[in-house]
């Protein structure tokens, strides 16, 4: 057994605050871009492809560093997402080989690795990668790097804030009229995830 002490702030009525994203990226303007995805695991390649294809990117794949070099010279993609730990030829060796070719000295390479060691990150950047992404890859981080290094301009759909969306209930709910204070109390309890207080409060309301 063990024990420990914590100094915590007292919150009388906790309500999670979720910062919503008010923009959804639909694609990008300009010519179609090609991305080379290099990873020895098929599921990892499919995951990145599923992230990027709906936004209009053309995806080509390679399983190791040697295939990466072949695909790079054959298709000349706009950027490469490169795993570091692969059989046959690893990512670091592939980057060094790519940078020896003058025609690919400025080619955008983003290292993608599950490694959390700073040494791997430094080695990839020293070899010539533009950036380093840790697996599992988050879409927003990946898109920000592509925007930065490929000078992309996103096409977005603006989404209304939750307050505006909540003010427009479904048609089926329009026949139910609640006083403003009761409605606000229900919304607050539902948003907090406090099921028991929510059910108790519902029991106090008169039948519709």
Short mmCIF file of C-alpha atoms in Angstrom, two decimals:
data_model
loop_
_atom_site.label_atom_id
_atom_site.label_comp_id
_atom_site.label_asym_id
_atom_site.label_seq_id
_atom_site.Cartn_x
_atom_site.Cartn_y
_atom_site.Cartn_z
CA UNK A 1 0.00 0.00 0.00
CA UNK A 2 1.04 3.59 -0.45
CA UNK A 3 -0.35 7.07 -0.05
CA UNK A 4 0.30 10.52 -1.45
CA UNK A 5 -1.03 14.07 -1.10
CA UNK A 6 -2.37 16.30 -3.87
CA UNK A 7 -3.17 19.97 -3.79
CA UNK A 8 -6.23 20.48 -5.99
CA UNK A 9 -8.58 23.34 -6.69
CA UNK A 10 -12.13 22.88 -5.41
CA UNK A 11 -14.67 23.14 -8.24
CA UNK A 12 -18.27 23.26 -7.15
CA UNK A 13 -19.82 22.46 -10.51
CA UNK A 14 -17.50 20.91 -13.06
CA UNK A 15 -18.46 21.34 -16.69
CA UNK A 16 -15.93 20.24 -19.34
CA UNK A 17 -14.93 22.99 -21.71
CA UNK A 18 -14.33 21.63 -25.19
CA UNK A 19 -12.82 24.02 -27.67
CA UNK A 20 -14.55 23.24 -30.96
CA UNK A 21 -12.88 23.45 -34.34
CA UNK A 22 -14.87 25.87 -36.47
CA UNK A 23 -13.19 24.96 -39.72
CA UNK A 24 -13.18 21.80 -41.75
CA UNK A 25 -10.56 21.41 -44.48
CA UNK A 26 -12.12 20.27 -47.74
CA UNK A 27 -9.04 20.40 -49.95
CA UNK A 28 -6.48 22.84 -51.32
CA UNK A 29 -6.30 25.23 -54.23
CA UNK A 30 -4.02 24.84 -57.22
CA UNK A 31 -2.55 21.83 -59.00
CA UNK A 32 -2.97 18.34 -57.57
CA UNK A 33 -0.08 17.32 -55.33
CA UNK A 34 1.50 13.86 -55.14
CA UNK A 35 2.70 12.41 -51.85
CA UNK A 36 4.99 9.38 -51.55
CA UNK A 37 4.21 7.34 -48.41
CA UNK A 38 7.05 5.02 -47.35
CA UNK A 39 6.47 2.46 -44.59
CA UNK A 40 7.08 -1.27 -44.31
CA UNK A 41 3.65 -1.80 -42.71
CA UNK A 42 0.71 -1.70 -45.09
CA UNK A 43 -1.74 -0.52 -42.42
CA UNK A 44 0.41 2.54 -41.72
CA UNK A 45 0.51 3.43 -45.41
CA UNK A 46 -3.25 2.96 -45.67
CA UNK A 47 -3.86 5.21 -42.66
CA UNK A 48 -1.92 8.11 -44.18
CA UNK A 49 -3.55 7.53 -47.56
CA UNK A 50 -7.01 7.60 -45.96
CA UNK A 51 -6.13 10.94 -44.38
CA UNK A 52 -4.88 12.58 -47.56
CA UNK A 53 -6.81 11.14 -50.50
CA UNK A 54 -10.15 12.75 -49.49
CA UNK A 55 -8.40 16.14 -49.56
CA UNK A 56 -7.33 15.69 -53.18
CA UNK A 57 -3.78 14.34 -52.82
CA UNK A 58 -2.48 11.62 -55.14
CA UNK A 59 -0.74 8.90 -53.10
CA UNK A 60 2.00 6.52 -54.18
CA UNK A 61 3.56 3.97 -51.83
CA UNK A 62 6.83 2.20 -51.07
CA UNK A 63 7.71 -0.51 -48.52
CA UNK A 64 11.36 0.37 -47.83
CA UNK A 65 14.15 2.78 -48.62
CA UNK A 66 15.11 1.15 -51.92
CA UNK A 67 11.53 1.26 -53.19
CA UNK A 68 11.38 4.85 -52.02
CA UNK A 69 14.31 5.79 -54.26
CA UNK A 70 12.72 3.99 -57.22
CA UNK A 71 9.31 5.65 -56.74
CA UNK A 72 10.92 9.03 -56.18
CA UNK A 73 12.83 8.93 -59.46
CA UNK A 74 9.89 7.47 -61.39
CA UNK A 75 7.09 9.73 -60.17
CA UNK A 76 8.89 12.80 -58.71
CA UNK A 77 6.28 13.46 -56.00
CA UNK A 78 5.88 16.80 -54.27
CA UNK A 79 6.71 15.39 -50.81
CA UNK A 80 7.67 12.15 -49.09
CA UNK A 81 6.40 10.82 -45.75
CA UNK A 82 9.19 8.48 -44.67
CA UNK A 83 9.27 5.89 -41.90
CA UNK A 84 12.69 5.58 -40.27
CA UNK A 85 12.79 1.91 -39.23
CA UNK A 86 12.39 -0.37 -42.26
CA UNK A 87 14.07 -3.51 -43.64
CA UNK A 88 16.33 -3.54 -46.73
CA UNK A 89 17.12 0.19 -46.39
CA UNK A 90 16.06 2.31 -43.43
CA UNK A 91 14.78 5.87 -43.59
CA UNK A 92 18.01 7.61 -42.59
CA UNK A 93 20.00 5.83 -45.31
CA UNK A 94 17.28 6.64 -47.83
CA UNK A 95 17.36 10.35 -46.96
CA UNK A 96 21.13 10.49 -47.26
CA UNK A 97 20.94 8.78 -50.67
CA UNK A 98 18.22 11.17 -51.83
CA UNK A 99 20.25 14.24 -50.81
CA UNK A 100 23.22 13.02 -52.86
CA UNK A 101 21.13 13.59 -55.98
CA UNK A 102 21.25 17.29 -56.87
CA UNK A 103 17.76 17.13 -58.40
CA UNK A 104 16.30 16.12 -55.01
CA UNK A 105 18.27 18.40 -52.68
CA UNK A 106 15.17 20.53 -51.99
CA UNK A 107 12.63 17.69 -52.08
CA UNK A 108 10.31 17.85 -49.05
CA UNK A 109 10.85 14.87 -46.74
CA UNK A 110 8.93 14.45 -43.49
CA UNK A 111 10.17 11.70 -41.18
CA UNK A 112 7.39 9.64 -39.58
CA UNK A 113 8.39 7.42 -36.68
CA UNK A 114 7.07 5.81 -33.52
CA UNK A 115 10.40 6.58 -31.84
CA UNK A 116 10.29 9.12 -29.03
CA UNK A 117 14.07 9.35 -28.73
CA UNK A 118 15.54 12.77 -29.42
CA UNK A 119 18.54 11.09 -31.05
CA UNK A 120 16.34 9.65 -33.83
CA UNK A 121 14.75 13.05 -34.39
CA UNK A 122 18.13 14.79 -34.61
CA UNK A 123 19.55 12.12 -36.91
CA UNK A 124 16.61 12.46 -39.31
CA UNK A 125 16.86 16.25 -39.41
CA UNK A 126 20.66 16.16 -39.77
CA UNK A 127 20.29 13.69 -42.66
CA UNK A 128 18.07 16.16 -44.52
CA UNK A 129 14.45 15.74 -43.39
CA UNK A 130 12.39 18.93 -43.20
CA UNK A 131 10.37 17.81 -40.17
CA UNK A 132 9.71 14.93 -37.79
CA UNK A 133 6.27 13.47 -36.99
CA UNK A 134 5.64 10.98 -34.17
CA UNK A 135 3.25 8.07 -34.70
CA UNK A 136 0.34 7.86 -34.31
CA UNK A 137 0.10 10.73 -36.77
CA UNK A 138 -2.44 13.44 -36.00
CA UNK A 139 -4.12 14.85 -39.09
CA UNK A 140 -3.91 18.48 -38.00
CA UNK A 141 -0.15 18.24 -37.40
CA UNK A 142 0.43 16.51 -40.73
CA UNK A 143 -1.65 19.07 -42.64
CA UNK A 144 0.14 21.97 -40.98
CA UNK A 145 3.52 20.59 -42.09
CA UNK A 146 2.27 20.04 -45.64
CA UNK A 147 0.83 23.55 -45.71
CA UNK A 148 4.10 25.01 -44.50
CA UNK A 149 6.49 23.10 -46.75
CA UNK A 150 4.34 22.89 -49.90
CA UNK A 151 2.90 26.42 -49.57
CA UNK A 152 -0.65 25.08 -49.69
CA UNK A 153 -3.77 27.20 -49.38
CA UNK A 154 -6.55 25.20 -47.76
CA UNK A 155 -10.17 25.37 -48.87
CA UNK A 156 -12.31 25.19 -45.76
CA UNK A 157 -15.95 24.94 -44.79
CA UNK A 158 -16.77 27.23 -41.91
CA UNK A 159 -18.80 25.49 -39.23
CA UNK A 160 -21.15 27.44 -36.94
CA UNK A 161 -20.18 27.63 -33.26
CA UNK A 162 -21.96 25.15 -30.97
CA UNK A 163 -24.05 27.97 -29.47
CA UNK A 164 -25.55 28.71 -32.88
CA UNK A 165 -26.07 25.04 -33.71
CA UNK A 166 -27.78 24.44 -30.36
CA UNK A 167 -30.16 27.31 -31.05
CA UNK A 168 -31.57 25.43 -34.06
CA UNK A 169 -33.13 22.21 -32.65
CA UNK A 170 -34.36 19.40 -34.90
CA UNK A 171 -37.84 19.72 -36.33
CA UNK A 172 -39.14 16.95 -34.06
CA UNK A 173 -38.20 19.01 -31.01
CA UNK A 174 -39.96 22.20 -32.07
CA UNK A 175 -43.26 21.08 -30.53
CA UNK A 176 -41.70 20.83 -27.04
CA UNK A 177 -41.64 24.16 -25.21
CA UNK A 178 -39.52 24.43 -22.08
CA UNK A 179 -38.84 27.50 -19.97
CA UNK A 180 -35.41 28.91 -20.61
CA UNK A 181 -34.09 28.07 -17.13
CA UNK A 182 -35.18 24.42 -17.38
CA UNK A 183 -33.74 24.08 -20.89
CA UNK A 184 -30.40 25.56 -19.80
CA UNK A 185 -30.24 23.27 -16.79
CA UNK A 186 -30.85 20.20 -18.97
CA UNK A 187 -28.20 21.24 -21.49
CA UNK A 188 -25.69 21.83 -18.72
CA UNK A 189 -26.29 18.44 -17.10
CA UNK A 190 -26.24 16.61 -20.45
CA UNK A 191 -22.98 18.31 -21.49
CA UNK A 192 -21.30 17.46 -18.19
CA UNK A 193 -22.05 13.74 -18.56
CA UNK A 194 -23.61 13.58 -15.09
CA UNK A 195 -26.26 10.96 -15.82
CA UNK A 196 -27.75 10.50 -12.35
CA UNK A 197 -28.40 14.24 -11.69
CA UNK A 198 -29.80 14.50 -15.22
CA UNK A 199 -32.30 11.68 -14.63
CA UNK A 200 -33.25 13.14 -11.27
CA UNK A 201 -33.88 16.50 -12.82
CA UNK A 202 -35.98 14.96 -15.60
CA UNK A 203 -38.18 13.33 -12.95
CA UNK A 204 -39.02 16.77 -11.54
CA UNK A 205 -40.32 18.08 -14.89
CA UNK A 206 -44.04 17.92 -15.63
CA UNK A 207 -45.08 15.47 -18.41
CA UNK A 208 -45.27 16.93 -21.93
#
